[in-house]
CSV table of C-alpha atoms in Angstrom, one decimal:
chain,number,residue,atom,x,y,z
A,1,ARG,CA,18.6,-8.4,-13.8
A,2,HIS,CA,18.3,-5.1,-12.0
A,3,ALA,CA,17.0,-3.3,-15.0
A,4,LEU,CA,14.1,-6.0,-15.4
A,5,ARG,CA,13.3,-5.4,-11.7
A,6,ARG,CA,13.2,-1.7,-12.0
A,7,ARG,CA,10.7,-1.9,-14.9
A,8,VAL,CA,8.5,-4.4,-13.1
A,9,ALA,CA,8.4,-2.1,-10.0
A,10,TYR,CA,7.8,1.2,-12.1
A,11,ASP,CA,4.5,2.6,-11.0
A,12,PRO,CA,3.2,5.2,-13.8
A,13,LEU,CA,1.0,7.0,-11.0
A,14,ASP,CA,3.9,7.3,-8.7
A,15,PRO,CA,7.1,7.2,-10.7
A,16,ASN,CA,9.3,8.4,-7.9
A,17,GLY,CA,7.8,6.4,-5.2
A,18,ASN,CA,10.1,4.2,-3.1
A,19,ILE,CA,11.1,3.3,0.4
A,20,THR,CA,14.7,4.6,1.5
A,21,ILE,CA,16.5,3.0,4.4
A,22,LYS,CA,19.3,5.5,5.7
A,23,TRP,CA,22.0,4.3,8.1
A,24,ASP,CA,23.7,7.5,9.9
A,25,VAL,CA,26.8,6.6,12.0
A,26,LEU,CA,26.7,8.7,15.0
A,27,SER,CA,29.7,7.7,17.0
A,28,TRP,CA,32.4,5.2,17.1
A,29,THR,CA,32.7,2.6,19.9
A,30,PRO,CA,35.9,0.4,20.9
A,31,ASP,CA,34.7,-2.3,18.4
A,32,GLY,CA,32.3,-0.8,16.1
A,33,TYR,CA,29.8,2.2,15.9
A,34,VAL,CA,26.4,3.3,17.0
A,35,ALA,CA,24.0,4.3,14.0
A,36,THR,CA,20.4,5.5,13.7
A,37,VAL,CA,18.4,3.7,11.0
A,38,THR,CA,15.4,5.8,9.5
A,39,ILE,CA,13.0,4.1,7.2
A,40,ASN,CA,11.4,6.8,4.9
A,41,ASN,CA,8.3,5.9,2.9
A,42,PHE,CA,8.3,8.3,-0.2
A,43,GLN,CA,5.4,6.5,-1.9
A,44,THR,CA,2.5,8.7,-2.4
A,45,TYR,CA,-0.4,6.2,-1.6
A,46,ARG,CA,1.1,2.8,-0.4
A,47,GLN,CA,1.5,2.4,3.3
A,48,ILE,CA,3.0,-0.2,5.5
A,49,MET,CA,0.1,-2.0,7.4
A,50,ALA,CA,0.1,-4.1,10.6
A,51,PRO,CA,1.9,-6.4,11.5
A,52,GLY,CA,4.5,-3.8,9.9
A,53,TRP,CA,7.8,-3.8,8.5
A,54,THR,CA,10.7,-6.3,8.7
A,55,VAL,CA,14.1,-5.1,7.6
A,56,GLY,CA,16.8,-7.4,7.1
A,57,TRP,CA,20.5,-7.8,5.7
A,58,THR,CA,23.8,-9.7,5.5
A,59,TRP,CA,26.7,-8.5,7.5
A,60,ALA,CA,30.0,-7.8,5.3
A,61,LYS,CA,32.1,-9.5,7.9
A,62,ARG,CA,31.4,-11.0,11.4
A,63,GLU,CA,29.4,-8.1,12.9
A,64,VAL,CA,27.1,-8.5,16.0
A,65,ILE,CA,24.3,-6.4,17.4
A,66,TRP,CA,25.2,-5.4,21.1
A,67,SER,CA,21.9,-3.5,21.6
A,68,MET,CA,19.0,-1.8,19.9
A,69,VAL,CA,16.7,1.1,20.9
A,70,GLY,CA,13.4,1.4,19.2
A,71,ALA,CA,13.5,-2.2,17.4
A,72,GLN,CA,14.6,-5.5,17.9
A,73,ALA,CA,16.1,-8.5,16.1
A,74,THR,CA,13.7,-11.4,15.9
A,75,GLU,CA,16.5,-14.0,16.7
A,76,GLN,CA,19.6,-14.0,18.9
A,77,GLY,CA,21.5,-16.7,17.0
A,78,ASP,CA,24.5,-18.3,18.2
A,79,CYS,CA,26.3,-16.3,20.8
A,80,SER,CA,28.1,-19.2,22.4
A,81,LYS,CA,31.6,-17.7,21.9
A,82,PHE,CA,30.9,-14.6,24.1
A,83,LYS,CA,31.6,-15.5,27.8
A,84,ALA,CA,30.4,-12.3,29.7
A,85,ASN,CA,28.2,-9.9,27.9
A,86,LEU,CA,25.8,-11.3,25.4
A,87,PRO,CA,25.2,-9.3,22.2
A,88,HIS,CA,21.4,-8.7,21.2
A,89,SER,CA,21.8,-10.7,17.8
A,90,CYS,CA,24.7,-12.7,16.6
A,91,LYS,CA,22.8,-13.7,13.4
A,92,ARG,CA,24.9,-13.0,10.3
A,93,THR,CA,21.5,-12.3,8.5
A,94,PRO,CA,19.4,-10.4,11.3
A,95,ALA,CA,15.7,-9.6,10.7
A,96,VAL,CA,14.7,-6.5,12.6
A,97,VAL,CA,11.0,-5.5,13.7
A,98,ASP,CA,9.7,-2.2,15.2
A,99,LEU,CA,8.7,-2.5,18.9
A,100,LEU,CA,5.0,-2.3,19.8
A,101,PRO,CA,3.3,0.9,21.3
A,102,GLY,CA,3.6,1.3,25.0
A,103,VAL,CA,7.2,0.0,25.5
A,104,PRO,CA,9.2,1.8,28.4
A,105,TYR,CA,10.7,5.1,27.6
A,106,ASN,CA,14.2,3.9,27.7
A,107,GLN,CA,13.6,1.7,24.8
A,108,GLN,CA,12.3,4.3,22.6
A,109,ILE,CA,13.6,6.9,20.2
A,110,ALA,CA,11.7,9.4,18.0
A,111,ASN,CA,9.6,7.8,15.3
A,112,CYS,CA,9.8,4.4,16.8
A,113,CYS,CA,7.4,1.9,18.3
A,114,ARG,CA,4.4,1.9,16.1
A,115,GLY,CA,4.4,-1.9,15.6
A,116,GLY,CA,5.8,-1.3,12.3
A,117,VAL,CA,2.9,0.9,10.8
A,118,VAL,CA,4.1,3.5,8.4
A,119,SER,CA,1.7,5.9,6.6
A,120,ALA,CA,1.8,6.7,2.9
A,121,TYR,CA,3.6,9.9,2.3
A,122,GLY,CA,0.8,11.7,0.5
A,123,GLN,CA,-1.6,10.9,3.1
A,124,ASP,CA,0.3,11.7,6.3
A,125,PRO,CA,4.1,12.9,5.8
A,126,SER,CA,4.6,12.9,9.6
A,127,GLY,CA,3.8,9.2,10.1
A,128,ALA,CA,5.6,8.1,6.9
A,129,VAL,CA,8.8,7.4,8.8
A,130,SER,CA,10.3,5.0,11.3
A,131,SER,CA,13.4,4.9,13.1
A,132,PHE,CA,15.6,2.7,15.5
A,133,GLN,CA,19.0,2.7,16.9
A,134,VAL,CA,21.4,-0.1,16.5
A,135,SER,CA,25.1,-0.3,18.3
A,136,VAL,CA,27.2,-2.7,15.9
A,137,GLY,CA,30.3,-4.6,17.2
A,138,GLN,CA,33.1,-6.6,15.6
A,139,ALA,CA,33.0,-3.9,12.7
A,140,GLY,CA,35.4,-1.2,11.5
A,141,THR,CA,35.9,1.9,13.6
A,142,THR,CA,36.5,4.4,11.0
A,143,ASN,CA,35.0,5.6,7.6
A,144,ARG,CA,37.7,3.5,5.9
A,145,THR,CA,37.3,0.2,7.8
A,146,VAL,CA,33.5,0.2,8.1
A,147,LYS,CA,32.0,-2.3,5.6
A,148,VAL,CA,28.3,-1.6,4.8
A,149,PRO,CA,25.8,-4.4,5.0
A,150,LYS,CA,24.6,-6.0,1.8
A,151,ASN,CA,21.5,-8.1,0.5
A,152,PHE,CA,18.9,-5.8,2.1
A,153,THR,CA,15.5,-6.9,2.2
A,154,LEU,CA,12.2,-5.2,3.3
A,155,LEU,CA,8.8,-6.9,4.0
A,156,GLY,CA,6.0,-4.4,4.2
A,157,PRO,CA,4.4,-6.7,5.8
A,158,GLY,CA,4.5,-9.1,3.0
A,159,PRO,CA,6.5,-9.6,-0.1
A,160,GLY,CA,6.8,-7.2,-3.0
A,161,TYR,CA,9.8,-5.1,-2.1
A,162,THR,CA,13.1,-5.4,-3.9
A,163,CYS,CA,16.2,-3.4,-2.3
A,164,GLY,CA,19.1,-2.2,-4.1
A,165,PRO,CA,22.7,-2.2,-2.6
A,166,ALA,CA,23.8,0.2,0.0
A,167,LYS,CA,25.4,3.2,-1.3
A,168,VAL,CA,27.6,5.8,0.7
A,169,VAL,CA,26.3,9.1,0.3
A,170,PRO,CA,27.3,12.7,2.0
A,171,SER,CA,26.9,12.5,5.7
A,172,THR,CA,23.5,13.6,6.9
A,173,VAL,CA,23.4,17.2,8.4
A,174,PHE,CA,21.4,17.6,11.6
A,175,LEU,CA,20.1,20.8,13.2
A,176,THR,CA,19.8,21.4,16.9
A,177,ALA,CA,16.5,22.2,18.7
A,178,ASP,CA,17.5,25.8,18.8
A,179,HIS,CA,18.2,25.8,15.2
A,180,ARG,CA,21.6,27.6,15.9
A,181,ARG,CA,24.0,24.7,15.2
A,182,LYS,CA,24.7,22.0,12.7
A,183,THR,CA,26.0,18.7,13.4
A,184,GLN,CA,26.7,15.8,11.0
A,185,ALA,CA,26.7,12.1,10.9
A,186,LEU,CA,30.1,10.4,10.7
A,187,MET,CA,29.2,8.2,7.8
A,188,THR,CA,25.9,7.9,6.0
A,189,TRP,CA,24.6,5.1,3.5
A,190,ASN,CA,21.2,4.6,1.8
A,191,VAL,CA,19.3,1.7,0.4
A,192,THR,CA,16.3,2.2,-1.8
A,193,CYS,CA,13.5,-0.4,-2.0
A,194,THR,CA,10.9,-0.3,-4.7
A,195,TYR,CA,7.5,-2.2,-4.8
A,196,SER,CA,6.2,-4.5,-7.5
A,197,GLN,CA,2.5,-5.7,-7.3
A,198,HIS,CA,3.6,-8.7,-9.6
A,199,LEU,CA,6.0,-9.7,-7.0
A,200,ALA,CA,3.6,-9.4,-4.1
A,201,SER,CA,0.8,-11.4,-5.5
A,202,LYS,CA,-0.2,-13.6,-8.2
A,203,TYR,CA,-3.5,-12.1,-8.6
A,204,PRO,CA,-5.0,-8.5,-7.8
A,205,THR,CA,-6.1,-8.0,-4.4
A,206,CYS,CA,-9.2,-5.7,-5.3
A,207,CYS,CA,-11.7,-5.3,-8.1
A,208,VAL,CA,-14.2,-2.6,-9.5
A,209,SER,CA,-17.8,-2.7,-10.3
A,210,PHE,CA,-19.9,0.1,-11.9
A,211,SER,CA,-23.3,1.4,-12.1
A,212,SER,CA,-25.2,4.7,-13.3
A,213,PHE,CA,-28.5,6.6,-12.9
A,214,TYR,CA,-29.0,6.2,-16.7
A,215,ASN,CA,-29.0,2.5,-17.1
A,216,ASP,CA,-30.3,-0.3,-14.8
A,217,THR,CA,-27.5,-2.6,-15.6
A,218,ILE,CA,-25.1,-3.0,-12.5
A,219,VAL,CA,-21.6,-4.2,-14.0
A,220,PRO,CA,-20.0,-6.6,-11.3
A,221,CYS,CA,-16.4,-7.3,-10.8
A,222,ALA,CA,-15.2,-9.9,-13.2
A,223,LYS,CA,-15.5,-13.6,-12.1
A,224,CYS,CA,-12.5,-14.9,-10.1
A,225,ALA,CA,-11.2,-11.3,-10.6
A,226,CYS,CA,-8.7,-12.1,-7.7
A,227,GLY,CA,-8.1,-15.8,-8.5
A,228,CYS,CA,-10.5,-18.6,-7.0
A,229,GLU,CA,-8.2,-21.7,-6.6
A,230,HIS,CA,-7.2,-22.7,-2.9
A,231,LYS,CA,-9.3,-20.0,-1.4
A,232,THR,CA,-11.4,-20.7,1.7
A,233,CYS,CA,-14.6,-18.7,1.9
A,234,ALA,CA,-17.5,-18.2,4.3
A,235,ARG,CA,-21.1,-18.0,3.0
A,236,SER,CA,-22.2,-15.8,6.2
A,237,GLU,CA,-20.9,-14.2,9.2
A,238,PRO,CA,-21.7,-17.1,11.5
A,239,ASP,CA,-20.0,-19.3,9.0
A,240,SER,CA,-16.9,-17.1,9.2
A,241,LYS,CA,-16.7,-17.3,13.0
A,242,ARG,CA,-16.8,-21.1,12.9
A,243,LEU,CA,-13.9,-21.3,10.3
A,244,MET,CA,-11.9,-18.9,12.3
A,245,SER,CA,-12.4,-20.8,15.3
A,246,ALA,CA,-11.5,-24.1,13.8
A,247,SER,CA,-8.3,-22.6,12.3
A,248,GLY,CA,-7.2,-20.4,15.0
A,249,LYS,CA,-4.7,-22.6,16.9
A,250,SER,CA,-2.9,-23.8,13.9
A,251,SER,CA,-2.8,-20.2,12.5
A,252,ALA,CA,-1.5,-18.6,15.7
A,253,HIS,CA,1.0,-21.4,16.1
A,254,ALA,CA,2.2,-20.8,12.3
A,255,VAL,CA,2.5,-17.1,12.7
A,256,THR,CA,4.6,-17.4,15.9
A,257,ALA,CA,6.7,-19.9,14.3
A,258,VAL,CA,7.8,-17.7,11.5
A,259,ARG,CA,7.1,-14.2,12.8
A,260,GLY,CA,11.2,-13.8,13.1
A,261,HIS,CA,11.8,-13.6,9.3
A,262,VAL,CA,10.3,-13.9,5.9
A,263,ASN,CA,6.7,-15.0,6.5
A,264,ARG,CA,6.0,-12.2,9.1
A,265,GLN,CA,2.5,-11.4,7.6
A,266,SER,CA,-1.2,-11.3,8.5
A,267,ALA,CA,-2.9,-14.6,8.6
A,268,ALA,CA,-4.3,-15.9,5.5
A,269,PRO,CA,-7.5,-13.9,4.4
A,270,LEU,CA,-10.8,-15.4,5.2
A,271,LEU,CA,-13.1,-14.0,2.5
A,272,GLN,CA,-16.9,-13.7,2.2
A,273,CYS,CA,-17.9,-16.3,-0.7
A,274,THR,CA,-18.4,-14.0,-3.9
A,275,THR,CA,-18.0,-14.7,-7.6
A,276,HIS,CA,-15.1,-12.3,-7.8
A,277,MET,CA,-13.2,-13.7,-4.5
A,278,CYS,CA,-11.4,-10.3,-3.8
A,279,PRO,CA,-10.8,-9.0,-0.3
A,280,VAL,CA,-11.9,-5.6,-1.4
A,281,ARG,CA,-14.3,-4.2,-4.0
A,282,VAL,CA,-14.6,-0.7,-5.1
A,283,HIS,CA,-18.0,0.5,-6.6
A,284,TRP,CA,-18.2,3.6,-8.7
A,285,HIS,CA,-21.8,4.8,-9.3
A,286,VAL,CA,-22.5,7.7,-11.6
A,287,LYS,CA,-25.4,9.2,-9.4
A,288,LEU,CA,-26.5,12.5,-10.6
A,289,ASN,CA,-26.2,15.1,-13.5
A,290,TYR,CA,-26.6,18.8,-13.1
A,291,HIS,CA,-26.3,21.7,-15.5
A,292,ASP,CA,-22.7,22.4,-14.6
A,293,TYR,CA,-21.8,19.6,-12.4
A,294,TRP,CA,-22.0,16.0,-12.0
A,295,ARG,CA,-21.8,13.4,-9.1
A,296,ALA,CA,-20.3,10.1,-8.7
A,297,LYS,CA,-20.6,7.9,-5.5
A,298,VAL,CA,-17.6,5.7,-4.4
A,299,THR,CA,-18.2,2.8,-2.0
A,300,VAL,CA,-15.4,0.6,-0.7
A,301,THR,CA,-16.4,-2.8,0.6
A,302,ASN,CA,-14.4,-5.3,2.6
A,303,PHE,CA,-14.9,-8.9,2.0
A,304,ASN,CA,-12.0,-10.1,4.4
A,305,TYR,CA,-13.2,-11.3,7.7
A,306,ARG,CA,-9.8,-11.4,9.0
A,307,THR,CA,-8.6,-7.9,8.3
A,308,ASN,CA,-9.3,-4.2,9.2
A,309,TYR,CA,-7.8,-1.8,6.7
A,310,THR,CA,-6.6,1.0,9.1
A,311,GLY,CA,-5.2,4.0,7.2
A,312,TRP,CA,-6.7,3.0,4.0
A,313,THR,CA,-5.9,4.8,0.5
A,314,LEU,CA,-7.9,4.9,-2.6
A,315,VAL,CA,-6.7,6.4,-5.9
A,316,ALA,CA,-8.7,7.0,-8.9
A,317,GLN,CA,-7.7,8.2,-12.4
A,318,HIS,CA,-10.2,10.1,-14.4
A,319,PRO,CA,-9.9,13.1,-16.5
A,320,ASN,CA,-12.6,15.2,-14.7
A,321,LEU,CA,-10.8,14.7,-11.3
A,322,ASP,CA,-8.8,17.9,-12.1
A,323,ASN,CA,-12.0,19.8,-11.2
A,324,ILE,CA,-13.3,18.5,-8.1
A,325,THR,CA,-15.7,20.8,-6.3
A,326,GLU,CA,-16.4,19.0,-3.1
A,327,VAL,CA,-15.6,15.4,-1.7
A,328,PHE,CA,-18.1,14.8,1.1
A,329,SER,CA,-17.1,12.1,3.4
A,330,PHE,CA,-13.3,11.3,2.4
A,331,ASP,CA,-10.2,13.6,2.6
A,332,TYR,CA,-8.7,14.2,-0.7
A,333,LYS,CA,-5.4,15.3,-2.4
A,334,PRO,CA,-4.5,15.7,-6.0
A,335,VAL,CA,-1.7,13.3,-7.2
A,336,VAL,CA,0.4,15.5,-9.9
A,337,SER,CA,3.0,13.1,-11.2
A,338,TYR,CA,3.5,14.7,-14.7
A,339,GLY,CA,3.7,18.5,-14.5
A,340,SER,CA,0.3,19.9,-15.2
A,341,ILE,CA,-1.4,16.6,-15.8
A,342,ASN,CA,-3.8,16.6,-12.8
A,343,ASP,CA,-6.1,13.5,-13.6
A,344,THR,CA,-5.6,11.5,-10.5
A,345,ALA,CA,-6.9,11.9,-7.0
A,346,LEU,CA,-5.9,10.3,-3.6
A,347,PHE,CA,-8.9,9.6,-1.4
A,348,TYR,CA,-8.4,8.3,2.4
A,349,GLY,CA,-10.6,8.2,5.4
A,350,MET,CA,-11.1,11.2,8.0
A,351,LYS,CA,-9.4,10.8,11.1
A,352,PHE,CA,-11.5,9.0,13.8
A,353,PHE,CA,-14.5,9.0,11.4
A,354,ASN,CA,-13.9,6.4,8.7
A,355,ASP,CA,-10.1,6.0,8.4
A,356,GLN,CA,-10.7,2.3,9.4
A,357,LEU,CA,-12.1,0.0,6.7
A,358,MET,CA,-13.7,-2.7,9.3
A,359,GLU,CA,-13.7,-6.5,8.5
A,360,ALA,CA,-16.4,-8.0,6.5
A,361,GLY,CA,-19.9,-7.5,7.6
A,362,PRO,CA,-22.6,-4.9,8.2
A,363,TYR,CA,-19.8,-2.2,9.0
A,364,GLY,CA,-17.3,-3.3,6.5
A,365,ASN,CA,-17.8,-0.5,4.1
A,366,VAL,CA,-16.8,3.3,3.7
A,367,GLN,CA,-18.4,5.5,1.0
A,368,SER,CA,-18.3,9.3,-0.1
A,369,GLU,CA,-19.6,11.4,-2.9
A,370,VAL,CA,-17.7,13.3,-5.4
A,371,LEU,CA,-19.0,16.4,-7.1
A,372,MET,CA,-17.2,17.6,-10.2
A,373,ARG,CA,-17.6,20.6,-12.4
A,374,LYS,CA,-18.0,19.5,-16.0
A,375,ASP,CA,-15.7,20.9,-18.8
A,376,ALA,CA,-18.0,21.5,-21.7
A,377,SER,CA,-15.2,20.6,-24.3
A,378,THR,CA,-14.7,16.9,-22.7
A,379,PHE,CA,-17.7,16.2,-20.7
A,380,THR,CA,-20.0,13.2,-22.0
A,381,PHE,CA,-21.9,10.2,-20.7
A,382,ARG,CA,-21.1,8.3,-23.9
A,383,GLN,CA,-18.9,5.3,-24.2
A,384,GLY,CA,-18.2,4.9,-20.6
A,385,TRP,CA,-16.3,8.2,-20.1
A,386,ALA,CA,-17.9,8.9,-16.7
A,387,PHE,CA,-16.1,5.7,-15.2
A,388,PRO,CA,-12.4,5.9,-14.1
A,389,ARG,CA,-9.5,4.5,-16.0
A,390,LYS,CA,-7.8,3.3,-13.2
A,391,ILE,CA,-8.3,2.4,-9.5
A,392,TYR,CA,-5.8,1.5,-6.7
A,393,PHE,CA,-6.7,0.5,-3.1
A,394,ASN,CA,-3.9,0.5,-0.7
A,395,GLY,CA,-1.4,1.0,-3.5
A,396,ASP,CA,-2.4,-2.1,-5.6
A,397,GLU,CA,-4.1,-1.7,-8.8
A,398,CYS,CA,-7.5,-3.2,-9.0
A,399,ARG,CA,-9.0,-5.4,-11.6
A,400,MET,CA,-11.4,-3.3,-13.7
A,401,PRO,CA,-14.4,-4.7,-15.7
A,402,PRO,CA,-14.0,-5.2,-19.5
A,403,PRO,CA,-14.6,-2.0,-21.4
A,404,ASP,CA,-17.5,-3.4,-23.5
A,405,SER,CA,-19.5,-4.1,-20.3
A,406,TYR,CA,-19.7,-0.5,-19.2
A,407,PRO,CA,-23.3,1.0,-18.7
A,408,TYR,CA,-24.4,2.7,-21.8
A,409,LEU,CA,-27.0,5.5,-22.6
A,410,PRO,CA,-30.5,4.4,-23.3
A,411,ASN,CA,-30.4,5.9,-26.8
A,412,SER,CA,-27.1,4.1,-27.7
A,413,ALA,CA,-26.3,0.2,-27.7
A,414,PRO,CA,-23.2,-1.8,-28.0
A,415,ALA,CA,-22.4,-2.9,-31.5
A,416,SER,CA,-23.2,-6.5,-30.7
A,417,LEU,CA,-26.8,-5.6,-29.9
A,418,VAL,CA,-27.2,-3.4,-32.9
A,419,SER,CA,-26.1,-6.1,-35.2
A,420,SER,CA,-28.4,-8.7,-33.6
A,421,ALA,CA,-31.3,-6.3,-33.8
A,422,SER,CA,-30.4,-5.9,-37.6
A,423,VAL,CA,-30.3,-9.5,-38.2
A,424,VAL,CA,-33.8,-10.1,-36.5
A,425,VAL,CA,-35.3,-7.0,-38.6
A,426,ALA,CA,-34.0,-8.4,-41.9
A,427,PHE,CA,-35.4,-11.7,-40.9
A,428,LEU,CA,-38.8,-10.4,-40.4
A,429,VAL,CA,-38.8,-8.5,-43.6
A,430,LEU,CA,-37.8,-11.8,-45.4
A,431,LEU,CA,-40.7,-13.6,-44.0
A,432,MET,CA,-43.2,-10.7,-44.8
A,433,ALA,CA,-42.2,-10.5,-48.3
């Protein structure tokens, strides 16, 4: 079963990507311990967006949470057996969320309080971590008597992550601020969580369309690329406001009621009515051809009236991305997953310029052009070579158009058109004979 999950969660463009939850026991208390919990996102291009992460687990015995700094349990549970000081949470299966920005300083620790938002490691390593501190009671008070929690879960913010069992590892070593002394945790255990797009959603969440300067054909996203059933859509911006106003009260009530646990995620998307019914479309246009270079334009469009994509990421795989000369309006990093193979690029918005993809409407798009140097031994416009092999948006693979629909050069045609033309010519010859 675990082997099947690992295969489903495997991402060939980020084979080592995962989220690691590390528990460091820093001190013992009369009935338990104080631990710092650190969530490290080691995924190259998949972040955790608002409303942020939710971490859950099952206690091995009858532990309680006395207090927390930098996070909070969503439910206190039944603490009726405690007469004086009440624990922060008595739930056997607590769910913990990050605090929001702006909380008092005495409730903060380092890397906390960003509303559960965690950047992708390849985009912003300093923002790819989140931490909180927890004081655990009715637990063991030595390395031998502590029982690690089990059945860890991670929502980021929705489903898709599968977490393995907690494993005790060598204690974390800390360096003091002056770099002259090392200290170490009394005990450390790690939990590794991996992401599967198949577990997260039945359908893709984005699609890809193509066009080129050498052909008037625009290849659209496939029909119902992201599924069409049971989806509410708006035909215009005024229509979207009417639908959101009508559903606002019931949606807010539903989110509040379930915010504590599994369904703590964004409200259901309200999409602009399209044939593909995808929240996001990525359009790749082969724009210009020079003697030694060629240029492609990439446009990302948001069709979701309810969601802004802050800190978005876009990953493209193409053999000529190993020779990028300039990216004009996005930031860019190569993604080298396998030794010297450098055919994948990570694009993301420039800070305070276009790092937020706004909701559907006139401002709901970001775009850039990419200038690439040609390799004479491989470059061609034939057979769709100039179009990407894969596209990912926010870590999810997008639905590509079928290969036989790609724009073709004017002096070439698909086999189906050639064969049809041959039949017509033969028919005319027969009539003239």
